[in-house]
Coordinates of C-alpha atoms in Angstrom, one line a residue:
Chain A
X1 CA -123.7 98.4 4.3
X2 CA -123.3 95.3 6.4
X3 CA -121.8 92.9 3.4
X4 CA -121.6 92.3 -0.4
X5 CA -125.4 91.7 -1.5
X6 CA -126.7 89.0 -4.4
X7 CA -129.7 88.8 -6.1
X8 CA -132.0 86.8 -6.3
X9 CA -130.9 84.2 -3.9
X10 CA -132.3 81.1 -5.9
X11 CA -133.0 81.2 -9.4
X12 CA -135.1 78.2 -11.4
X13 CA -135.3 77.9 -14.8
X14 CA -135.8 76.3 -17.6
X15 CA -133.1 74.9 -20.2
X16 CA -132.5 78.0 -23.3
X17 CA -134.4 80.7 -21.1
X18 CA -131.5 83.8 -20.1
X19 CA -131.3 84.8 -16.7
X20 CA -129.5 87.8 -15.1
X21 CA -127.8 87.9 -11.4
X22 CA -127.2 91.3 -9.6
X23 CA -124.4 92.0 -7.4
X24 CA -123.8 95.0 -5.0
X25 CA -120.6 95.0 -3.3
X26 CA -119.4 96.3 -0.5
X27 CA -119.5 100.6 -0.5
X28 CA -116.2 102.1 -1.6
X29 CA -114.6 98.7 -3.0
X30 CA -113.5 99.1 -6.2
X31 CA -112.7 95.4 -7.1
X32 CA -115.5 92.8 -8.2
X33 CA -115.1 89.3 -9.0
X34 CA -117.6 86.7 -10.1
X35 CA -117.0 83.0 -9.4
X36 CA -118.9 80.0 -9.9
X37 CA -119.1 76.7 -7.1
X38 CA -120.4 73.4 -8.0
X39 CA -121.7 71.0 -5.1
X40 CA -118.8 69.6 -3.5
X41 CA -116.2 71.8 -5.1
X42 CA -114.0 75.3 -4.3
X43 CA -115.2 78.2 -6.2
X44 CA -114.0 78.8 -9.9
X45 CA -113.2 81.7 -11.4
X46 CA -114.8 83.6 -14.0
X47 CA -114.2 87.2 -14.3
X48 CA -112.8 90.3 -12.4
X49 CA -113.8 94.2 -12.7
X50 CA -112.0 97.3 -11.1
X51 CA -114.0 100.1 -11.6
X52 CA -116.1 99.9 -14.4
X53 CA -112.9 97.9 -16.5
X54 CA -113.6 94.2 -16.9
X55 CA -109.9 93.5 -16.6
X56 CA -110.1 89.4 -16.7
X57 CA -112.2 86.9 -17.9
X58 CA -111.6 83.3 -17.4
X59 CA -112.1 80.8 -20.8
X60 CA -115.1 79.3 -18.2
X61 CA -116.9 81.9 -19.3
X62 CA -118.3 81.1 -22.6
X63 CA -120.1 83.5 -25.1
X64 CA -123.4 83.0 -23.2
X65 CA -121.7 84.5 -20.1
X66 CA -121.8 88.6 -20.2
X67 CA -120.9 90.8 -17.0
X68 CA -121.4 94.8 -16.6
X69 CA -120.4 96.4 -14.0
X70 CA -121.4 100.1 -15.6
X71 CA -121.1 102.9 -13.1
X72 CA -118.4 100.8 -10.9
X73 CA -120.8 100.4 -8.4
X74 CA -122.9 96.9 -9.0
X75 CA -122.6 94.2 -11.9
X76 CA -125.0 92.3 -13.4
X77 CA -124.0 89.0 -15.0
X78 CA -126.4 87.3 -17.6
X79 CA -126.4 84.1 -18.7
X80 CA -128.2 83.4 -22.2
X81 CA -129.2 80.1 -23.6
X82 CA -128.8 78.4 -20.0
X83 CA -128.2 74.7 -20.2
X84 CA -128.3 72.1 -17.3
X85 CA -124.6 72.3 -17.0
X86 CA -124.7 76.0 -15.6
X87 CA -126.6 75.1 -12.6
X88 CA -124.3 76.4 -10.0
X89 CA -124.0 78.3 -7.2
X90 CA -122.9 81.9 -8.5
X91 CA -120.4 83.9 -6.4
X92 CA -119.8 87.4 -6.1
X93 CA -117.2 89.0 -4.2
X94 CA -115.7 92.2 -3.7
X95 CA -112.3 93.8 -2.5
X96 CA -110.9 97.3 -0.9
X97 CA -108.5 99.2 -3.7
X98 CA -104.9 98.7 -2.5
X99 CA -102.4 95.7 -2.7
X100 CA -103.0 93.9 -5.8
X101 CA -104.1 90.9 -3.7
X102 CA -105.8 91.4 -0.7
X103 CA -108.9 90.4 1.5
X104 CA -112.2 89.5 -0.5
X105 CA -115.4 89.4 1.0
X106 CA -118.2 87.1 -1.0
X107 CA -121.5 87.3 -0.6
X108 CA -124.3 84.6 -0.2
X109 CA -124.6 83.5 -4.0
X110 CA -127.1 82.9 -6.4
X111 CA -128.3 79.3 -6.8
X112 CA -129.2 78.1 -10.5
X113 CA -130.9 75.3 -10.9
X114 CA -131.7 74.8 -14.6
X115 CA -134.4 72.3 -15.9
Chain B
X1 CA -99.0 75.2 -11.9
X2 CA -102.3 77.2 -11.5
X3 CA -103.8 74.1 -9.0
X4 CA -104.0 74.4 -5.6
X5 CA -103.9 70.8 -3.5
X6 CA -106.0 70.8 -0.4
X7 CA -106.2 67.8 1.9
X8 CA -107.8 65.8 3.9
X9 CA -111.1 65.6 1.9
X10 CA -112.6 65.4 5.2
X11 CA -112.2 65.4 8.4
X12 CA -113.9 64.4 12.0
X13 CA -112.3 65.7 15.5
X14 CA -113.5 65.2 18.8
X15 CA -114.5 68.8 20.6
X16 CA -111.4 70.2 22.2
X17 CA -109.0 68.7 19.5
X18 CA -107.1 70.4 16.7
X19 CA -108.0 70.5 13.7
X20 CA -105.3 70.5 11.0
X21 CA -105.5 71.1 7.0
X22 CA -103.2 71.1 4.4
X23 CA -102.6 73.3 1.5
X24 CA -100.0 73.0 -1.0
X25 CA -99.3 75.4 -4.4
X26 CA -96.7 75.2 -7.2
X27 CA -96.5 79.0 -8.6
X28 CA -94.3 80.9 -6.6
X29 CA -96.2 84.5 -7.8
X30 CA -99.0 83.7 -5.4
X31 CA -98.6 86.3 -3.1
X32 CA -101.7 86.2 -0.3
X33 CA -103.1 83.3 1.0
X34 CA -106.3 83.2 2.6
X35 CA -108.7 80.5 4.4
X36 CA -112.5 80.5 4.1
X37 CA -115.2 79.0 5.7
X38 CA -118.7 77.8 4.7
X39 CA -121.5 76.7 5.9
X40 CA -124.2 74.8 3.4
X41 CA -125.7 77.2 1.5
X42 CA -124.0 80.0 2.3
X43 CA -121.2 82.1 0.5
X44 CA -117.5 81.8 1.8
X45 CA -116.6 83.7 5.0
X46 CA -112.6 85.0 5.3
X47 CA -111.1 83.3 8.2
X48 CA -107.8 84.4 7.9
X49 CA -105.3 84.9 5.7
X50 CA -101.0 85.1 5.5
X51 CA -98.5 86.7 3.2
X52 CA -95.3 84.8 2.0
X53 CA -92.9 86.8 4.0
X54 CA -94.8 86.0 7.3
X55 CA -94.6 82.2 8.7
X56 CA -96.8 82.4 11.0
X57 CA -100.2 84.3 11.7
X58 CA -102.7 83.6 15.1
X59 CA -106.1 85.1 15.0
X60 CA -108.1 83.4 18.1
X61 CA -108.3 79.9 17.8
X62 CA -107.1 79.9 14.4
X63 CA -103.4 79.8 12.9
X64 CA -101.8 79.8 9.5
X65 CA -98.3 78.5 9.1
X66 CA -96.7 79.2 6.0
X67 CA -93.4 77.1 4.7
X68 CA -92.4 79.0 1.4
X69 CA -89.2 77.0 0.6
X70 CA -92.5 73.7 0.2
X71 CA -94.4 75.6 -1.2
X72 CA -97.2 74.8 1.7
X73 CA -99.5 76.4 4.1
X74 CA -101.9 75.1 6.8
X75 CA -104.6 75.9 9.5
X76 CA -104.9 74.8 12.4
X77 CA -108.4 75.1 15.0
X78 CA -107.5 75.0 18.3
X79 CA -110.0 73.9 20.6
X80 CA -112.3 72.7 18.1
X81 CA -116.0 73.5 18.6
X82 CA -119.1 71.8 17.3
X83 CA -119.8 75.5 15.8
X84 CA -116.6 74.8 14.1
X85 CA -118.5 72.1 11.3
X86 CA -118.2 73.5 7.8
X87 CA -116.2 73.2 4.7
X88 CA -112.8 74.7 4.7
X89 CA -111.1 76.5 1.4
X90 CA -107.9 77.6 1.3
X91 CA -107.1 79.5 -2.1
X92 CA -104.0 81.6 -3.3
X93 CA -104.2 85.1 -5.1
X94 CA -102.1 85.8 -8.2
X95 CA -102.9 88.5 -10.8
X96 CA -106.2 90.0 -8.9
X97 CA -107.7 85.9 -8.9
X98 CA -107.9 83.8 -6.5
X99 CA -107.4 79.7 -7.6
X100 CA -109.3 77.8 -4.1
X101 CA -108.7 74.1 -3.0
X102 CA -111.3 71.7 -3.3
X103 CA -112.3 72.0 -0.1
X104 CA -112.0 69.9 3.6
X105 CA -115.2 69.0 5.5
X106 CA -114.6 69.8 8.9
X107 CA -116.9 67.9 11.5
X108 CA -116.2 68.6 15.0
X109 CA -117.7 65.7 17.4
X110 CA -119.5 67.0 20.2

């Protein structure tokens, strides 16, 4: 296990369609976040798993956004409804347990372009 | 209180130079501080990273210093390389989240 793994890498679709991201962390990190990046920007927030728990959601994520992360192991996060304002680059990242903050390691992103 | 100020927006250095970028933060529960960096189209790569009660950390050519009375922290490239060329985050971790800086793009003149 060389890194955190994201899938699909790019993503096109079109505006009201749902898409779903997977995310496989690194082995034996409990901790999984998902942030978003828009061109030009740092990477926001959006929500935060240990375990299986989704312990923090940011109010970015709206009631289209829905993450899983079932077993603890990888998370899915679906987007339903997608408009042209969630074309992003989609983030996922994952930590070792431990210190509450500590090192996280992202992995290459999903790219959504919506049309 | 939850913003993290990053500056310059950008930045060009001739090879050999150092390259310098600024961080600042405003609430004092931050307790890790990390720098990424990241090529286009690729996800953000840990550099390096500090905690409050350390003003200083070296890794290579890279430093962090830390000033927790300002509330600021910085990196520094010494010996800058054209390899060097991406966008630089630095971010702060409170309550398992980290809040990231808008980002500096780093070109290093060959």
């Amino acid at each position: 296990d060389t890194g955190v793994s994201q899938n699909p890498r790019h993503k096109i679709t079109k505006r009201g369609q749902n898409v779903t991201f997977r995310c496989d962390p690194i082995s034996e990190h409990n901790r999984l976040y998902w942030y978003r990046q828009t061109l030009g920007q740092g990477p926001e927030f959006l929500t935060y798993f240990q375990n299986e728990a989704q312990l923090e959601k940011s109010r970015l994520l709206s009631d289209r956004f829905s993450a899983e992360r079932p077993k603890g192991s990888f998370s899915t996060l679906e987007i339903q409804r997608t408009e042209q304002g969630d074309s992003a680059m989609y983030l996922c990242a994952s930590s070792p347990p431990g210190a509450a903050n500590t090192e996280a390691f992202f992995g290459q992103g999903t790219r959504l372009t919506v049309v | 209180q939850q913003q993290v100020k990053q500056s310059p927006q950008s930045l060009i250095v001739q090879k050999g130079g150092i390259s310098i970028i600024n961080c600042a933060y405003e609430n004092t529960a931050f307790d890790y501080f990390p720098w990424y960096q990241q090529f286009p189209g690729k996800g953000p790569a840990l550099l390096i990273a500090i905690r409050p009660d350390v003003s200083e950390k070296k890794e290579g050519r890279f430093t962090i210093s830390f000033n927790k009375s300002a509330k600021q922290f910085s990196l520094h490239i010494m010996d800058s390389q054209p390899g060097d060329s991406a966008t630089y985050f630095c971010a702060a971790a409170g309550t398992y989240k980290y809040i990231f800086g808008t980002g500096t793009r780093l070109k290093v003149l060959a």
